[in-house]
CSV table of C-alpha atoms in Angstrom, one decimal:
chain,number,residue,atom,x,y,z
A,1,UNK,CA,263.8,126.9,194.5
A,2,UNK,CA,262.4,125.1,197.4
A,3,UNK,CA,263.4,121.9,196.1
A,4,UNK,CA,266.9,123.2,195.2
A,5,UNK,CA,267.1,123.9,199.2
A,6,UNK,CA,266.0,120.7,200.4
A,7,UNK,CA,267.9,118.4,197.6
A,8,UNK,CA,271.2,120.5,199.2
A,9,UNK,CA,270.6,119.5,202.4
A,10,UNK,CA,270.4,115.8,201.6
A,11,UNK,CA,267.0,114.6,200.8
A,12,UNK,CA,265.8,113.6,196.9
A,13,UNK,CA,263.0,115.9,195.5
A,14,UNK,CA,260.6,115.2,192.5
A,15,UNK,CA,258.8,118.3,191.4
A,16,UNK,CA,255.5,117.9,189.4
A,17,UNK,CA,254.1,120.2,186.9
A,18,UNK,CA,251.8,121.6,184.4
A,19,UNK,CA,253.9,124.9,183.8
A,20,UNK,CA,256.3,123.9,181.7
A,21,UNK,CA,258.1,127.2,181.5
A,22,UNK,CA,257.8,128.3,184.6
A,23,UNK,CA,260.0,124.8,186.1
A,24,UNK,CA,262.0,124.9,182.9
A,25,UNK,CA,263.2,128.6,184.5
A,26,UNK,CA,263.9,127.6,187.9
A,27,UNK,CA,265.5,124.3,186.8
A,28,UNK,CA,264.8,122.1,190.0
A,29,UNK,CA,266.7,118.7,190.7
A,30,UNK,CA,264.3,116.5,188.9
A,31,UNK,CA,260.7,117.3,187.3
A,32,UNK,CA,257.8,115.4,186.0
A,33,UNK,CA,255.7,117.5,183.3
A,34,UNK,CA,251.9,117.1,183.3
A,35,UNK,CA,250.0,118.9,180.4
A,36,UNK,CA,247.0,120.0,182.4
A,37,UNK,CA,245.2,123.1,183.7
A,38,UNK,CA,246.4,124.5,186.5
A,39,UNK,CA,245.0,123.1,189.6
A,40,UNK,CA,245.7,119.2,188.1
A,41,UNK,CA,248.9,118.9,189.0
A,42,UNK,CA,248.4,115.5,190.1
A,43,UNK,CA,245.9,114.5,188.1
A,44,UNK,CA,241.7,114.8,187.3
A,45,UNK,CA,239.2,115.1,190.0
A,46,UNK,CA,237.8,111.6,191.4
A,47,UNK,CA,239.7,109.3,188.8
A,48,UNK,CA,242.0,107.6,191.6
A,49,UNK,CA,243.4,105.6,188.3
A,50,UNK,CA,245.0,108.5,186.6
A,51,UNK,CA,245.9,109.8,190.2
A,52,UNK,CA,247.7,106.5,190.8
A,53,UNK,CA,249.5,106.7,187.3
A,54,UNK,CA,250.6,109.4,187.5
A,55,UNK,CA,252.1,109.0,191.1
A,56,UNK,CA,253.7,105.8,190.0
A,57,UNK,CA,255.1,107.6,187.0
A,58,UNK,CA,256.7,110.3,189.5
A,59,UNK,CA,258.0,108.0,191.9
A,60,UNK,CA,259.2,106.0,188.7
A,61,UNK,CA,261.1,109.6,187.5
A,62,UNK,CA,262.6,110.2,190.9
A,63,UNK,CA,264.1,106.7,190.9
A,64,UNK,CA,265.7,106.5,187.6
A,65,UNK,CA,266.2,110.2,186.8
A,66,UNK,CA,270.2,110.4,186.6
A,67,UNK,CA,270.8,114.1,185.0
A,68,UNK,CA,270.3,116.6,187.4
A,69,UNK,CA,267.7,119.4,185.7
A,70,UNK,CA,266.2,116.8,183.9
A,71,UNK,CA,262.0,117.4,183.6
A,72,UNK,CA,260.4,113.9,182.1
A,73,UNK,CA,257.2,114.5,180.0
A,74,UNK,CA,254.0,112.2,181.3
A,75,UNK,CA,252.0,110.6,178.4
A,76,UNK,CA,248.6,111.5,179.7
A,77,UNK,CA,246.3,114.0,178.1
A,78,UNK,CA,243.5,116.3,179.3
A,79,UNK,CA,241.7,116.2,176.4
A,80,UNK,CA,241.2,115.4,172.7
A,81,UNK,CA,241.6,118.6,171.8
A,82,UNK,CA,244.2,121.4,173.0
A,83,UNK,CA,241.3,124.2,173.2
A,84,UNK,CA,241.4,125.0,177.0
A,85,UNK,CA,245.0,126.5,176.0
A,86,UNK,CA,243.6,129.0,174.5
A,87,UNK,CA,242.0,131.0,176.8
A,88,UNK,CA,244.4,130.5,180.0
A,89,UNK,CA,245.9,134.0,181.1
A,90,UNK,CA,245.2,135.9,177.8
A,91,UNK,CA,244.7,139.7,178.0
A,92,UNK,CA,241.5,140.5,176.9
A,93,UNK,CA,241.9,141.2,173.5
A,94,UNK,CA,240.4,145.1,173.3
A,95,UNK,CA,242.9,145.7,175.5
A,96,UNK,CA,241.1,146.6,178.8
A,97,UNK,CA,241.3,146.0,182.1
A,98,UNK,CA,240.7,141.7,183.0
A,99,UNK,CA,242.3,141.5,186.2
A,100,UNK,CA,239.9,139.9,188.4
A,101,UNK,CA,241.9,139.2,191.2
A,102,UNK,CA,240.9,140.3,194.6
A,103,UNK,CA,242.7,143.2,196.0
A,104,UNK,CA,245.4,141.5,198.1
A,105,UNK,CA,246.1,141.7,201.9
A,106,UNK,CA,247.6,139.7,205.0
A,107,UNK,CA,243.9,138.5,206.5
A,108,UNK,CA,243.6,134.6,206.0
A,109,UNK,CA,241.2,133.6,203.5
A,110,UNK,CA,238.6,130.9,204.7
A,111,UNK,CA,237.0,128.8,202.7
A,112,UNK,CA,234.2,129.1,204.6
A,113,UNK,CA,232.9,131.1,207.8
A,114,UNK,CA,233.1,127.7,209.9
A,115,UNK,CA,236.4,127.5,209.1
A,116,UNK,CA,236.9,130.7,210.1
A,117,UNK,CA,235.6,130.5,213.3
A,118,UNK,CA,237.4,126.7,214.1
A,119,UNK,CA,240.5,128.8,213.4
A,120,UNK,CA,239.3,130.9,216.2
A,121,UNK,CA,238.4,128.5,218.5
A,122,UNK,CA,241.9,126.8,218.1
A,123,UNK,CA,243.8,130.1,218.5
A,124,UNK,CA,241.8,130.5,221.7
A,125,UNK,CA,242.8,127.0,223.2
A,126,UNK,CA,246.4,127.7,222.9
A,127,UNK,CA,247.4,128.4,219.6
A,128,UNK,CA,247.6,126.5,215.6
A,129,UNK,CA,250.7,124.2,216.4
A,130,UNK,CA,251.0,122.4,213.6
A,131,UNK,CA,251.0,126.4,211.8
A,132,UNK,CA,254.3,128.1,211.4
A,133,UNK,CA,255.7,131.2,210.6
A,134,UNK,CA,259.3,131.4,209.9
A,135,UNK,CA,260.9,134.9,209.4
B,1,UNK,CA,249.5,117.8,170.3
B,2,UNK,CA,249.2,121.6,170.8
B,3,UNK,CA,252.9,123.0,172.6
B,4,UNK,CA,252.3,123.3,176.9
B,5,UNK,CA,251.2,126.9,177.5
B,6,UNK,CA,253.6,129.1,178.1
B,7,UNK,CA,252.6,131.1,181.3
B,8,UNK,CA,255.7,133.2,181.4
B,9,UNK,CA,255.3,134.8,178.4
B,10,UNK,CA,251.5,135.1,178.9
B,11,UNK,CA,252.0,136.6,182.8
B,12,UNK,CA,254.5,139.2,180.8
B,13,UNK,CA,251.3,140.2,178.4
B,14,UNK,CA,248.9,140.2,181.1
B,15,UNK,CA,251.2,142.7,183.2
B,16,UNK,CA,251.9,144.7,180.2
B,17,UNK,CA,248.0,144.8,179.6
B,18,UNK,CA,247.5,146.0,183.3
B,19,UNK,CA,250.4,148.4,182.8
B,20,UNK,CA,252.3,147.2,185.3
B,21,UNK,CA,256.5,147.0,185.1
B,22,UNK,CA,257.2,143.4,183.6
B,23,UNK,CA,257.9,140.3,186.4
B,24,UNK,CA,261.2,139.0,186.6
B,25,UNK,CA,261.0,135.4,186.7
B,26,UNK,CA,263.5,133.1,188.2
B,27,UNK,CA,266.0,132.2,186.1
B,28,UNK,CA,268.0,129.3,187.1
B,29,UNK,CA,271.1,128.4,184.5
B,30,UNK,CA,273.3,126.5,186.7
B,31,UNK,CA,273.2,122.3,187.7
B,32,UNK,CA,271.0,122.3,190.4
B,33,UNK,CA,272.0,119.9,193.2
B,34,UNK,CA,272.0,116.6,193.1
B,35,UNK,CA,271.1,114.0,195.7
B,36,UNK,CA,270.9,110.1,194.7
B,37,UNK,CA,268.5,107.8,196.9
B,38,UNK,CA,269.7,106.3,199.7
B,39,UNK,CA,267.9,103.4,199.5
B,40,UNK,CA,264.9,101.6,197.3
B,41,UNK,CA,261.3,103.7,197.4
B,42,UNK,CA,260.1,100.9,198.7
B,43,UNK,CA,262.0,101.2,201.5
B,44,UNK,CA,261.5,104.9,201.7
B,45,UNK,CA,259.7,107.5,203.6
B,46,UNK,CA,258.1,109.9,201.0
B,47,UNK,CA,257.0,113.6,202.5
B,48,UNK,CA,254.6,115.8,199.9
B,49,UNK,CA,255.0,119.4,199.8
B,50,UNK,CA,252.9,121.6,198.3
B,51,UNK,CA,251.8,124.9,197.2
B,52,UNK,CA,247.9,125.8,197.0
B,53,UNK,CA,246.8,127.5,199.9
B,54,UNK,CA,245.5,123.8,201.1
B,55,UNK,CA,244.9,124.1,204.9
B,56,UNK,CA,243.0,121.3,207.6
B,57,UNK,CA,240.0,122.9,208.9
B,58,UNK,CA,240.8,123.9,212.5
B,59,UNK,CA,244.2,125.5,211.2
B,60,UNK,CA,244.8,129.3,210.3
B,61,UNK,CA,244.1,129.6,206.4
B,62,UNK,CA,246.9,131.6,204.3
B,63,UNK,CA,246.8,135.1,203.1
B,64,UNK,CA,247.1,136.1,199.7
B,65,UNK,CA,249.9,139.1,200.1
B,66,UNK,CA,253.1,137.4,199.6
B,67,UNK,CA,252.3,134.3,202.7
B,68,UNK,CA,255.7,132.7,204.0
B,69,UNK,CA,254.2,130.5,206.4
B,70,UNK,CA,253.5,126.7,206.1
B,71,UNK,CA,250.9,124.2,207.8
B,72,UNK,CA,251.9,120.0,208.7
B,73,UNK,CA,248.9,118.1,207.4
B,74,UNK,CA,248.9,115.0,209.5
B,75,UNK,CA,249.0,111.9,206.9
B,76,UNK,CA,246.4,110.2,208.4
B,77,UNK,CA,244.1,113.6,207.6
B,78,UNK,CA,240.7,112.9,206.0
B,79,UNK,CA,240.5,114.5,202.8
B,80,UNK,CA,237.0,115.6,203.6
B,81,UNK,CA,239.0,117.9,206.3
B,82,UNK,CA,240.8,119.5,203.7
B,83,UNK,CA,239.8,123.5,202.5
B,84,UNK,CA,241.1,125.3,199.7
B,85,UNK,CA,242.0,129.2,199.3
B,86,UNK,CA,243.8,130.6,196.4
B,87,UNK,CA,243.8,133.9,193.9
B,88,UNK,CA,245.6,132.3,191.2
B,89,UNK,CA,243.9,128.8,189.3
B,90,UNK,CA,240.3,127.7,189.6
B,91,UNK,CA,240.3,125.6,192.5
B,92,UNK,CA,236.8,123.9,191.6
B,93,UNK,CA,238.1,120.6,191.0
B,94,UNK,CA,240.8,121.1,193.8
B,95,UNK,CA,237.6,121.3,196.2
B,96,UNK,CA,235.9,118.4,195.1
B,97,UNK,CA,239.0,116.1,195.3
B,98,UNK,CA,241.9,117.8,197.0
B,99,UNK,CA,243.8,114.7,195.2
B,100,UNK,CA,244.6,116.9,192.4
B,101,UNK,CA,247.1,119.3,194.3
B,102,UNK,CA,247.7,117.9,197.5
B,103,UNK,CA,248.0,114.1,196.5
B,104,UNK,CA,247.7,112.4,200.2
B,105,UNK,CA,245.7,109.5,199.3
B,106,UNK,CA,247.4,108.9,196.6
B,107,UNK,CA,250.6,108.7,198.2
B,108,UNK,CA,248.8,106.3,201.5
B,109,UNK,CA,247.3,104.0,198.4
B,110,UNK,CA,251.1,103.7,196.9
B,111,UNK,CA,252.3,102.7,200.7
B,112,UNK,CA,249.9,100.1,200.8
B,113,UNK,CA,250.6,98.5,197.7
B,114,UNK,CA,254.4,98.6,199.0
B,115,UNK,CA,255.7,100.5,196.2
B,116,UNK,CA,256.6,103.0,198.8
B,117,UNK,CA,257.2,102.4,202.9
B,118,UNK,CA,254.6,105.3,203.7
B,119,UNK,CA,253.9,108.9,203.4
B,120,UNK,CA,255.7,111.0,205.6
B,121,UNK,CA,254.0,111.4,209.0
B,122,UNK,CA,253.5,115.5,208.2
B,123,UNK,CA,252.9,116.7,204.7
B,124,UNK,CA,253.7,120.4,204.3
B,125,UNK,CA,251.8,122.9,202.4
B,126,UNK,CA,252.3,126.3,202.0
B,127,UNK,CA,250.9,129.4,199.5
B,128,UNK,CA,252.9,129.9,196.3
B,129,UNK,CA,252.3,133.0,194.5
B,130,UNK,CA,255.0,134.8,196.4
B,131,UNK,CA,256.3,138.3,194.6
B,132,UNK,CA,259.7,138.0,196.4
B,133,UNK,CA,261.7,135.2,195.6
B,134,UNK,CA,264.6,136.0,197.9
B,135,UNK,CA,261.9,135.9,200.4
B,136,UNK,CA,261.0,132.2,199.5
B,137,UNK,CA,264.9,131.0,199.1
B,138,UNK,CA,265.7,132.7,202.0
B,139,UNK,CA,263.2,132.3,204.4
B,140,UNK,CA,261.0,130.1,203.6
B,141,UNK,CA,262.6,127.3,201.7
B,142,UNK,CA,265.2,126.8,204.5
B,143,UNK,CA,262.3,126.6,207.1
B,144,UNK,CA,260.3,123.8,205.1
B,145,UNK,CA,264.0,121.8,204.5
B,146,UNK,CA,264.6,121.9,208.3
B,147,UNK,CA,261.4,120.2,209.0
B,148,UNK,CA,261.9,117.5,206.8
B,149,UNK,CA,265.5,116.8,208.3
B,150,UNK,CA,263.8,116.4,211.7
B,151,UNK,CA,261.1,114.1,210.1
B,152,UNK,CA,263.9,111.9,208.7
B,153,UNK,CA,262.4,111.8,205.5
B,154,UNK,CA,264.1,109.8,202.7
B,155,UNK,CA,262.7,111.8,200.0
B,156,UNK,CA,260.2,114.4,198.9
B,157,UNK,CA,257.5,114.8,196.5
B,158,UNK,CA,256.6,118.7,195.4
B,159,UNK,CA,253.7,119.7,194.1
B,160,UNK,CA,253.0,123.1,192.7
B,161,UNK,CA,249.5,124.0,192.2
């Protein structure tokens, strides 16, 4: 959707993903497709090869993509085996209640109590500038 | 291989295991818009955006309730300065090596082996997860395009977590 907006206003866009679905639905300009967990979008912690592949690969699909809607597959693989598919966002089986999420609300959410407090410290000299809140 | 995971369907069982009303996804059926390059990546300015909840330390970290707002990461931000916060994929890895969603390095590594000019002085990153999707193509979506008009970008990377 975002990319839609910004593709309409002049400027290429390559979306990446590991939701196939999910981009096949909002059908953006161009799409790599990355069959990983979510949270590797671009690729497995602290290999900088793979990372690099798989950037090259992008930049590679947003030069010589040429059908709008198009999403390219990417050759790489997680693993051997396809088991971590299996238990990604399943109801729990006996049918209770598995929704661990935290109750949801507008306070930010540090990663840490220094940050936190940094975020403090920078509202207090002024204000987060390079934070913005359209709307 | 085993067929990609389908999280549409599997967000539709989990909300009809929680017994809420079923999500309606964004459908898009139409040809989306179209913009060739301008010129060869090479020569080209690449901004990343991307979803994550990925903040610099010193900035105001998102909220989980339906966050419009962005933050500009500077591109010559150490990754080492880069936090994490999201309710909706493990963000383990994302922790150890912010490479994985928010691919900076990776991007400043292409420049210098010229297959790109350079990354984009500001990357952009934002929250995802957002209920309202009007909200996002209305609101937000325009906001992040008119900041990378005034960066003159040539093209953009995006990069859901």
């Amino acid at each position: 959707m975002i990319a839609r907006e910004i593709e309409a206003r002049g400027i290429p866009t390559i979306c990446m993903s590991s939701a196939f679905s999910i981009t096949a639905a909002v059908n953006p300009p161009r799409a790599v497709f990355l069959d990983f967990p979510l949270g590797h979008t671009a690729g497995k912690a602290d290999d900088k090869g793979l990372q690099r592949k798989i950037m090259i690969d992008t930049l590679s699909a947003l030069d010589s993509i040429q059908v709008p809607g198009t999403i390219r597959p990417l050759p790489y693989r997680w693993a051997e085996d396809d088991v971590w598919k299996d238990s990604v966002m399943r109801p729990d089986p006996a049918g209770k209640h598995n929704d661990s999420r935290i109750e949801r609300n507008e306070e930010p959410q540090y990663q840490s109590d220094a940050d936190r407090q940094e975020a403090a410290a920078t509202l207090a000299a002024g204000g987060c500038a390079t934070c913005f809140f359209p709307g | 291989m085993a067929d990609p995971v389908d999280y549409i369907q599997r967000t539709l069982d989990q909300y009809a295991a929680l017994g809420y009303p079923p999500y309606r996804w964004v459908t898009n059926e139409d040809t989306p818009p179209f913009t060739p390059l301008a010129k060869p990546l090479a020569k080209s300015t690449v901004a990343l955006i991307a979803s994550g909840g990925i903040y610099r330390r010193g900035q105001i970290a998102f909220h989980f309730k339906d966050d419009l707002s962005f933050r500009a990461i500077a591109a010559n931000t150490h990754a080492s300065e880069l936090r994490v916060s999201h309710f909706a994929y493990d963000m383990t890895d994302a922790r150890k090596d912010p490479n994985v969603v928010f691919p900076l390095e990776t991007l400043k590594d292409l420049a210098g082996l010229s297959r790109i000019a350079k990354a984009a002085d500001n990357a952009y990153t934002f929250m995802g997860g957002i209920y309202s999707a009007r909200r996002v193509r209305d609101i937000l979506a325009p906001a992040l395009a008119d900041r990378l008009v005034k960066d003159e970008v040539d093209v953009a990377i995006m990069v859901p977590a």
